[in-house]
JSON list of C-alpha atoms in Angstrom, two decimals:
[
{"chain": "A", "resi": 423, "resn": "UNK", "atom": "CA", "xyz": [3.77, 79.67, 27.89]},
{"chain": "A", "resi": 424, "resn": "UNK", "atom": "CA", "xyz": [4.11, 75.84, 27.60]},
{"chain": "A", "resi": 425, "resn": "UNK", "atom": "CA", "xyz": [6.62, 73.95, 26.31]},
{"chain": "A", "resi": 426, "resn": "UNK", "atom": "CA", "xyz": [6.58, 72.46, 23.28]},
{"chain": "A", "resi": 427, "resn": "UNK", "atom": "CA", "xyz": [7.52, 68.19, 23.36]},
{"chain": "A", "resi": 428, "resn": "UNK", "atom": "CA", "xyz": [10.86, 66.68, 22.22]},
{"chain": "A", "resi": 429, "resn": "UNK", "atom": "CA", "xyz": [10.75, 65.09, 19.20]},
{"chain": "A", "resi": 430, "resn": "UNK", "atom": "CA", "xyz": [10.38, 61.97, 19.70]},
{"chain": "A", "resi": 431, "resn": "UNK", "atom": "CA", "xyz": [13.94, 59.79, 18.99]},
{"chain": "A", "resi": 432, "resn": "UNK", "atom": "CA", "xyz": [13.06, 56.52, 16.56]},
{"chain": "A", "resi": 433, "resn": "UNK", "atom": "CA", "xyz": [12.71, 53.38, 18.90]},
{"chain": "A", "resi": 434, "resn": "UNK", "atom": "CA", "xyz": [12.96, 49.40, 17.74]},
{"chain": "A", "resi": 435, "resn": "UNK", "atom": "CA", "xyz": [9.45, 49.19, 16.55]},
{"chain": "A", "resi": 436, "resn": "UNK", "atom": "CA", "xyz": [9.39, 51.89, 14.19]},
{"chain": "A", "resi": 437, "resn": "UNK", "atom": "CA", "xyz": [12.20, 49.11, 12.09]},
{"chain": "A", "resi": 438, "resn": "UNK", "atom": "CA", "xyz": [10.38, 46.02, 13.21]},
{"chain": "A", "resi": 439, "resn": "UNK", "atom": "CA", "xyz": [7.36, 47.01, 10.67]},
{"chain": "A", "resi": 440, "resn": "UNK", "atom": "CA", "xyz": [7.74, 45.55, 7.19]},
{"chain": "A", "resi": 441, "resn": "UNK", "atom": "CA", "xyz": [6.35, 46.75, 4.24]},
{"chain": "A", "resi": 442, "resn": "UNK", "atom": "CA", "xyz": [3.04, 45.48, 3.64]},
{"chain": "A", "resi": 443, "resn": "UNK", "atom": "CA", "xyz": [3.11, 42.09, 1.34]},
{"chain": "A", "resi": 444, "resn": "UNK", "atom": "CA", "xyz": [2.90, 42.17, -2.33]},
{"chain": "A", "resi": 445, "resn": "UNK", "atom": "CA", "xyz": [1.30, 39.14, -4.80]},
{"chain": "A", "resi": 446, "resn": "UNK", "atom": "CA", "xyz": [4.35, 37.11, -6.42]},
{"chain": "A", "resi": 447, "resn": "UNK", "atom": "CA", "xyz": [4.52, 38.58, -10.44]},
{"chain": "A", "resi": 448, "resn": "UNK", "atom": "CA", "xyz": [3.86, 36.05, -12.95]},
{"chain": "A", "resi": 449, "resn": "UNK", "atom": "CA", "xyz": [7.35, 36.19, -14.09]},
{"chain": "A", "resi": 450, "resn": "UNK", "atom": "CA", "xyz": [10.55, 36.74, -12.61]},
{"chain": "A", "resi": 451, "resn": "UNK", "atom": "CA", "xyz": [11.56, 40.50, -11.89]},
{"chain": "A", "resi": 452, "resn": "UNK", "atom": "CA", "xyz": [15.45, 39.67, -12.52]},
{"chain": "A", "resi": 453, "resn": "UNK", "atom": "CA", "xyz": [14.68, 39.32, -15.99]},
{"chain": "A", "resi": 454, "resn": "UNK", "atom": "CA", "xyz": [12.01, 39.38, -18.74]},
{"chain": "A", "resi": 455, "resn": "UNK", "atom": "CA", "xyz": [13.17, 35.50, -18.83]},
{"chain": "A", "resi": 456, "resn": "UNK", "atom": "CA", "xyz": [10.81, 32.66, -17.70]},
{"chain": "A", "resi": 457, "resn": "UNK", "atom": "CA", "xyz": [11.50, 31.61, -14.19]},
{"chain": "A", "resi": 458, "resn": "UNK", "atom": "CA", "xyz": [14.12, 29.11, -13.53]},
{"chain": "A", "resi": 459, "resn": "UNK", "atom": "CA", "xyz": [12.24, 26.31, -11.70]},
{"chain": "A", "resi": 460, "resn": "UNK", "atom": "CA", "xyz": [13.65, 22.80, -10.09]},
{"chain": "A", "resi": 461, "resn": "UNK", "atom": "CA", "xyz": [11.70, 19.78, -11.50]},
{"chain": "A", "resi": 462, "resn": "UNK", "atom": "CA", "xyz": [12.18, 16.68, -9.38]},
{"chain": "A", "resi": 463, "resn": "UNK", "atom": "CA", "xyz": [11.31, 13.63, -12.38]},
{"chain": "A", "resi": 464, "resn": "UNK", "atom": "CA", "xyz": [11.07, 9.99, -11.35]},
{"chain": "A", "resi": 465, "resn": "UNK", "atom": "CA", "xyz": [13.92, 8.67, -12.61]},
{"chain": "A", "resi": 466, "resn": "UNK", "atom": "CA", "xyz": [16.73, 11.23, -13.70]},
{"chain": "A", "resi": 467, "resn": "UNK", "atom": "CA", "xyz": [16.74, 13.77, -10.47]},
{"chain": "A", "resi": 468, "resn": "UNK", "atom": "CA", "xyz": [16.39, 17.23, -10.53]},
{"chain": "A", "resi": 469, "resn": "UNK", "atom": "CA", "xyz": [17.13, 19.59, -13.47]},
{"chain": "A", "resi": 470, "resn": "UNK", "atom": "CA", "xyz": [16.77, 23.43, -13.95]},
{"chain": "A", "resi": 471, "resn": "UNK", "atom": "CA", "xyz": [14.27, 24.42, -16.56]},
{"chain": "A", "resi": 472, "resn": "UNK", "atom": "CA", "xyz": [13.01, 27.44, -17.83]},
{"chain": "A", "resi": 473, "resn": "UNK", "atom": "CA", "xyz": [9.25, 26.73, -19.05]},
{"chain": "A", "resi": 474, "resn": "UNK", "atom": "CA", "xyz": [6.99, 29.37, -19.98]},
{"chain": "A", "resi": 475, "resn": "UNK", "atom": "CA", "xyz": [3.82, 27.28, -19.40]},
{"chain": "A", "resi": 476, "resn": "UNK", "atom": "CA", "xyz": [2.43, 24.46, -17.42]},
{"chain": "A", "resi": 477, "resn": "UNK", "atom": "CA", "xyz": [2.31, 22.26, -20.68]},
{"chain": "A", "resi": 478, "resn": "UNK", "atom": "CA", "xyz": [6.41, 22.82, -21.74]},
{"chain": "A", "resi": 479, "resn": "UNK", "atom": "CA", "xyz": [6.92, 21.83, -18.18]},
{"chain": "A", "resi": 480, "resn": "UNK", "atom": "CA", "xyz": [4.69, 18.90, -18.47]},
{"chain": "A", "resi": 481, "resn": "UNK", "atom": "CA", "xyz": [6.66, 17.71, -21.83]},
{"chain": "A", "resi": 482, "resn": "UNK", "atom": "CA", "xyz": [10.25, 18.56, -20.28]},
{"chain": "A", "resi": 483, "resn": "UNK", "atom": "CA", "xyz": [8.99, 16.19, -17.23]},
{"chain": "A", "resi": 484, "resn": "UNK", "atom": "CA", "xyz": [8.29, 13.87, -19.97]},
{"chain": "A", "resi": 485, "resn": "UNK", "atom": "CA", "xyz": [10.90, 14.21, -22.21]},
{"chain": "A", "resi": 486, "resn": "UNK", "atom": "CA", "xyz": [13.03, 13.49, -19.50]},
{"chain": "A", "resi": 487, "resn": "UNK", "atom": "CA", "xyz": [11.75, 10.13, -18.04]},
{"chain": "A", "resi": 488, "resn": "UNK", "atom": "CA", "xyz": [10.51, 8.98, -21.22]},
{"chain": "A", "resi": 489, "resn": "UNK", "atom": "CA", "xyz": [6.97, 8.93, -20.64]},
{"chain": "A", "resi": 490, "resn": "UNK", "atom": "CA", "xyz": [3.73, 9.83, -22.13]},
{"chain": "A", "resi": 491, "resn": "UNK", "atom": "CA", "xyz": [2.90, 13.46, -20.69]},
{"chain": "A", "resi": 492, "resn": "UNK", "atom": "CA", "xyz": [-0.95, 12.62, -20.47]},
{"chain": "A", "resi": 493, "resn": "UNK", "atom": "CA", "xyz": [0.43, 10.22, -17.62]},
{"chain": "A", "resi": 494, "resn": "UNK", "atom": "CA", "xyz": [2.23, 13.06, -15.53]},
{"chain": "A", "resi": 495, "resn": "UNK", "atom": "CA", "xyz": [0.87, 14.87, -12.44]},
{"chain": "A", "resi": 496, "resn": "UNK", "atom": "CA", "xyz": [2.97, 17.88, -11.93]},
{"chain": "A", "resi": 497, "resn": "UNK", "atom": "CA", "xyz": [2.74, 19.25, -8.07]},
{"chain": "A", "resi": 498, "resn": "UNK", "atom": "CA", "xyz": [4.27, 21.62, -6.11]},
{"chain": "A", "resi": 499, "resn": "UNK", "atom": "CA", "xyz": [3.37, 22.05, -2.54]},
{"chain": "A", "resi": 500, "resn": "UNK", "atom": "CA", "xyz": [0.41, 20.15, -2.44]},
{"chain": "A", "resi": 501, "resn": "UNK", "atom": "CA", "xyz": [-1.39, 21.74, -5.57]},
{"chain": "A", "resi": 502, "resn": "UNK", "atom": "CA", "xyz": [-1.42, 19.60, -8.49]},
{"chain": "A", "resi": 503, "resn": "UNK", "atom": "CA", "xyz": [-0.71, 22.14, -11.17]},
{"chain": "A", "resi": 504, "resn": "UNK", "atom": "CA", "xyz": [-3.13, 21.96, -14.46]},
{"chain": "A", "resi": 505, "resn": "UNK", "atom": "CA", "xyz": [-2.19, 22.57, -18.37]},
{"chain": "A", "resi": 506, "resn": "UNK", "atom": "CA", "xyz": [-5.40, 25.23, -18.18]},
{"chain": "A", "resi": 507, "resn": "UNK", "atom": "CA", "xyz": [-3.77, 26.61, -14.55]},
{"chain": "A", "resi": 508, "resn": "UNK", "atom": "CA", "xyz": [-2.38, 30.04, -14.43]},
{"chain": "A", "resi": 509, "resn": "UNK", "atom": "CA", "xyz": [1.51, 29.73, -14.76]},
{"chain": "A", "resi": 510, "resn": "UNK", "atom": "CA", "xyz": [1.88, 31.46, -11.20]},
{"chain": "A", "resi": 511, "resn": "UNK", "atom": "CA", "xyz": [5.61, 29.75, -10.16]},
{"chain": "A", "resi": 512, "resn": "UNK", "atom": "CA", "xyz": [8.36, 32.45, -9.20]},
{"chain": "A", "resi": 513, "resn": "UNK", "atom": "CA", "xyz": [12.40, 31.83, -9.40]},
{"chain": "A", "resi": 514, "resn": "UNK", "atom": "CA", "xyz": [13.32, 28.63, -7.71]},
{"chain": "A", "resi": 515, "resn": "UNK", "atom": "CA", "xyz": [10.39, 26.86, -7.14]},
{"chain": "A", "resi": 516, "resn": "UNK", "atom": "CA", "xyz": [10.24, 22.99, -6.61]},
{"chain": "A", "resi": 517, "resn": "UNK", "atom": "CA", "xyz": [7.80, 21.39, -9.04]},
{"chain": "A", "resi": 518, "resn": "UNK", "atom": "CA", "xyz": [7.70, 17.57, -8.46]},
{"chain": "A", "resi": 519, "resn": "UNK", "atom": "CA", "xyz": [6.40, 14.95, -11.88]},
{"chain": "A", "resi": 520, "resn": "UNK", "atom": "CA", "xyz": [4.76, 11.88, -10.63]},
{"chain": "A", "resi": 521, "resn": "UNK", "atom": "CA", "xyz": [3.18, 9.14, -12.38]},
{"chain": "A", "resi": 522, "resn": "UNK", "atom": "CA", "xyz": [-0.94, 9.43, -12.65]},
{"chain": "A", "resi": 523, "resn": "UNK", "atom": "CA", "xyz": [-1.62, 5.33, -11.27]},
{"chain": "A", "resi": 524, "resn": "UNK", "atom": "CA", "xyz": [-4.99, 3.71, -10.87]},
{"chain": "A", "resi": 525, "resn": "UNK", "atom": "CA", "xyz": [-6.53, 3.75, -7.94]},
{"chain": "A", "resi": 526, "resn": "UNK", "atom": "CA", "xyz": [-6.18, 5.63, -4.72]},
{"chain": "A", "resi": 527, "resn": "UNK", "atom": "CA", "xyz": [-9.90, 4.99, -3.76]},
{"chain": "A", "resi": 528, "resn": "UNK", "atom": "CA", "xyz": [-12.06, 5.43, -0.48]},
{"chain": "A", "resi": 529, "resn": "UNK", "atom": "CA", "xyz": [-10.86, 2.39, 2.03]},
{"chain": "A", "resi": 530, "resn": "UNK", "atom": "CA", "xyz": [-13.40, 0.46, 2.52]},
{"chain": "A", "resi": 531, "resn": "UNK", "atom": "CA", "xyz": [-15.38, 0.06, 5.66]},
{"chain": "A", "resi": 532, "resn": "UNK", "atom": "CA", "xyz": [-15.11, -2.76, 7.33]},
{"chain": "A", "resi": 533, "resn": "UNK", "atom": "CA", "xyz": [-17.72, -5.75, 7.23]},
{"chain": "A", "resi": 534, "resn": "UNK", "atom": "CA", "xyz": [-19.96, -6.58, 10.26]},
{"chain": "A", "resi": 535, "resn": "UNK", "atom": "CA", "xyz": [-20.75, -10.24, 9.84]},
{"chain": "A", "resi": 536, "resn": "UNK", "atom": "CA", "xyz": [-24.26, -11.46, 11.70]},
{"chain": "A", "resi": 537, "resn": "UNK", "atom": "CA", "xyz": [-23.58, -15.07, 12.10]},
{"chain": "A", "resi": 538, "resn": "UNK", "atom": "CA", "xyz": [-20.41, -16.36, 14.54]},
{"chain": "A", "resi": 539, "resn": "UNK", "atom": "CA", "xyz": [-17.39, -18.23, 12.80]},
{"chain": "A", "resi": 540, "resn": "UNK", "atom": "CA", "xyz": [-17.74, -21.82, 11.74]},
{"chain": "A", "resi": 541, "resn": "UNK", "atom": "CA", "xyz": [-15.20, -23.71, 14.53]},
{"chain": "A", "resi": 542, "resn": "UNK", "atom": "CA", "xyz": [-13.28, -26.53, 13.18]},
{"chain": "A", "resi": 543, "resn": "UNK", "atom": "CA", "xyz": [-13.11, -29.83, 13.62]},
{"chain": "A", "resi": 544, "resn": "UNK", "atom": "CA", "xyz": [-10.14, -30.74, 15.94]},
{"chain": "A", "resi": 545, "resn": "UNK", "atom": "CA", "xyz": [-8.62, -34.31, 16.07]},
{"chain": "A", "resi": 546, "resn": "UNK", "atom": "CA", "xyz": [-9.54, -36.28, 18.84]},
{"chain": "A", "resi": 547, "resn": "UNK", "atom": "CA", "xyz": [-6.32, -37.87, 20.55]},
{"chain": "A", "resi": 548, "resn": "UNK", "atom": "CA", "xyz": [-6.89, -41.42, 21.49]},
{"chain": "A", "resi": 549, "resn": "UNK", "atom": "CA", "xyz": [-4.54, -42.72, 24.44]},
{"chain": "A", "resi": 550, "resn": "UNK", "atom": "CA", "xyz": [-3.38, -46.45, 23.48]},
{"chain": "A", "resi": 551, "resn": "UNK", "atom": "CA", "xyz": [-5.41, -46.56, 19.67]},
{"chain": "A", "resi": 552, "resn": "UNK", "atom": "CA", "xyz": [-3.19, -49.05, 18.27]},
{"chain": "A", "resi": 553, "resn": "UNK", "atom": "CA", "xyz": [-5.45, -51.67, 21.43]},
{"chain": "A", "resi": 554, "resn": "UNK", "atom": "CA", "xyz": [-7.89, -51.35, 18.64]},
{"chain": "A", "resi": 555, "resn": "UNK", "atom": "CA", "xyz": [-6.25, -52.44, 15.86]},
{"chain": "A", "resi": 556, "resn": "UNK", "atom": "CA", "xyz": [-5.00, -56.05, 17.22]},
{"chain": "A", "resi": 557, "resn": "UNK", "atom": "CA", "xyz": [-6.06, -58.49, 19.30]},
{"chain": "A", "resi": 558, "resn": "UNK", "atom": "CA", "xyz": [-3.78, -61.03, 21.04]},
{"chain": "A", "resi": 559, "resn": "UNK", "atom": "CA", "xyz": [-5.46, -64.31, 21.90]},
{"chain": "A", "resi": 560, "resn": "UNK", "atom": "CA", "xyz": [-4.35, -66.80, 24.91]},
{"chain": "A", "resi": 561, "resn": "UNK", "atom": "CA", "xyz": [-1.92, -68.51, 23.01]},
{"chain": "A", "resi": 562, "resn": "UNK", "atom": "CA", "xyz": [0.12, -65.34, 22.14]},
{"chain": "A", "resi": 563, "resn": "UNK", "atom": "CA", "xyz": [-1.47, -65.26, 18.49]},
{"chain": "A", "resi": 564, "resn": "UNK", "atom": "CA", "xyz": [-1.99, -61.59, 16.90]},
{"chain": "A", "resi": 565, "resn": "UNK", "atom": "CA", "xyz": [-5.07, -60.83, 14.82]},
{"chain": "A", "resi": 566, "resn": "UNK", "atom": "CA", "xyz": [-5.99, -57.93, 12.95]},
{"chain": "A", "resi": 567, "resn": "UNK", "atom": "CA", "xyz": [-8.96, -56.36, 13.97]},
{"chain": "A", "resi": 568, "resn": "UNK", "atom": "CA", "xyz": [-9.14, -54.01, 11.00]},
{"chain": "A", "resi": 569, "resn": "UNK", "atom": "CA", "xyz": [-9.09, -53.92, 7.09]},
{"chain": "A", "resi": 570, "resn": "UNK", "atom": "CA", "xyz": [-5.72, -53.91, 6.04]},
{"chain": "A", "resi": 571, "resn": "UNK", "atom": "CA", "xyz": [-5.71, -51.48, 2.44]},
{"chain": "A", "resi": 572, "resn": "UNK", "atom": "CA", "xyz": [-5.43, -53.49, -0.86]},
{"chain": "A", "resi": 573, "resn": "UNK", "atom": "CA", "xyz": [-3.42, -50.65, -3.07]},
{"chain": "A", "resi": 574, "resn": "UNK", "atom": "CA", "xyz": [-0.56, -51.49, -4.20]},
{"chain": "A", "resi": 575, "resn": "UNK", "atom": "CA", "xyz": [0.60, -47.72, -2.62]},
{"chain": "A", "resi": 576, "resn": "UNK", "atom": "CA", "xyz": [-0.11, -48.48, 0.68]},
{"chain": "A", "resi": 577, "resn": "UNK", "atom": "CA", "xyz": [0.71, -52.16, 0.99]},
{"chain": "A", "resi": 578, "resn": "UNK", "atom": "CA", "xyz": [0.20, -54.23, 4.47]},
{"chain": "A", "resi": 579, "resn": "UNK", "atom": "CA", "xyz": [0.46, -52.29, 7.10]},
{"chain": "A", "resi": 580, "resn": "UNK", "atom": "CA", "xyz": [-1.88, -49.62, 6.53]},
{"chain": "A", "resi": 581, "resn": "UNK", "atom": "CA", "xyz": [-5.58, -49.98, 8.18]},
{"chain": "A", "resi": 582, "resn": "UNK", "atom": "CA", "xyz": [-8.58, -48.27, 6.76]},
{"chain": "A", "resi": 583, "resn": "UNK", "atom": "CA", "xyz": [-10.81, -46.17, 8.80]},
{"chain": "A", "resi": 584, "resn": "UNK", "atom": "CA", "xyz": [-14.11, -47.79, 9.89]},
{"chain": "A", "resi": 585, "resn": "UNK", "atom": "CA", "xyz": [-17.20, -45.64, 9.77]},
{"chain": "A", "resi": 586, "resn": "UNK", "atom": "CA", "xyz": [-20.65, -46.99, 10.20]},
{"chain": "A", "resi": 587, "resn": "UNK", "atom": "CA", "xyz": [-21.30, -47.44, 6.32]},
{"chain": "A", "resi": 588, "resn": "UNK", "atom": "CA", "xyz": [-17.86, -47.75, 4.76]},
{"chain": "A", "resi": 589, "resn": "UNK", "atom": "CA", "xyz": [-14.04, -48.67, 5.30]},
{"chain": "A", "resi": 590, "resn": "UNK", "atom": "CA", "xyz": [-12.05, -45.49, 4.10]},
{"chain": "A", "resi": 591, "resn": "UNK", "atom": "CA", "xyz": [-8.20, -45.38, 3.16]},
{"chain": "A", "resi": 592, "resn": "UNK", "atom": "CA", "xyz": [-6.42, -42.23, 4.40]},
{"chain": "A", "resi": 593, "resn": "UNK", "atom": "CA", "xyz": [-3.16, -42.41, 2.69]},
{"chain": "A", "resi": 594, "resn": "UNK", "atom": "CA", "xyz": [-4.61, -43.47, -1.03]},
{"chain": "A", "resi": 595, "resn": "UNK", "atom": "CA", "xyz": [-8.53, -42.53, -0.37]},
{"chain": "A", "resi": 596, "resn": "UNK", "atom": "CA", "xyz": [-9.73, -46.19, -1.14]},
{"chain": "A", "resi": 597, "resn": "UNK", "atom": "CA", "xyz": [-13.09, -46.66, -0.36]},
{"chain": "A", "resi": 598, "resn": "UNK", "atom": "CA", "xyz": [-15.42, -50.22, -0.09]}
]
């Protein structure tokens, strides 16, 4: 007659398999308390409340910082929790209060412009340009060549620009 087989002895996976994962309650098992959550404010830290509801955490976060609570986002994770929300947080969760600001918008796209950049003027440099300012005769005499500026600002000493319908000042903007 055969044999009946061995039992067989326990190996390591029989303990490697855990139980199969269970849904967090809505309140702590320790207790029939509320659960003890960390809430990170803006300005005082972190403190250890007990709410019961997303809105009595949203007015400890403001009581605490001093601010309106229709101003507060309260996230955890990166869900943004909601006074309508479920109150789903177990024991020790990490609930931070930020500040609802303006704007946070799409970036913009950038423009595509269809005609080239305007270039600038650059200054010409003239080698020797004072040659056209005097003249020296024979004798050794100087003579302006240009219009010397009336102002009392500028005084003798400053020329005026010649163009082909006017004599222009650049220091005091004097124009004839």
């Amino acid at each position: 007659a055969p044999r009946p087989a061995p039992p067989r002895p326990p190996g390591p996976s029989d303990f490697e398999r855990s139980p199969p994962r269970r849904r967090h309650p809505p309140f702590s098992t320790r207790s029939n308390m509320a659960p003890q959550i960390f809430l990170h404010t803006l300005s005082q830290g972190t403190h250890v409340v007990r709410p019961t509801s997303v809105r009595s955490l949203r007015a400890a976060a403001a009581a605490l910082d001093n601010v309106p609570a229709s101003s507060l986002r309260l996230t955890t994770g990166t869900t943004e929790l909601l006074d309508d929300s479920l109150f789903y947080l177990t024991d020790d969760a990490a609930v931070t209060a930020v500040v609802r600001v303006l704007g946070g918008g799409k970036k913009r796209k950038k423009k595509t412009y269809t005609t080239p950049k305007k270039i600038k003027h650059k200054k010409k440099k003239v080698a020797l340009a004072v040659l056209k300012m005097y003249k020296v005769d024979d004798d050794g005499n100087i003579t302006r060549l240009r219009k010397e500026c009336p102002s009392e600002e500028c005084g003798a000493g400053v020329f005026m620009a010649k163009h082909k319908d006017r004599d222009y000042c650049g220091r005091c903007g004097l124009t004839y």
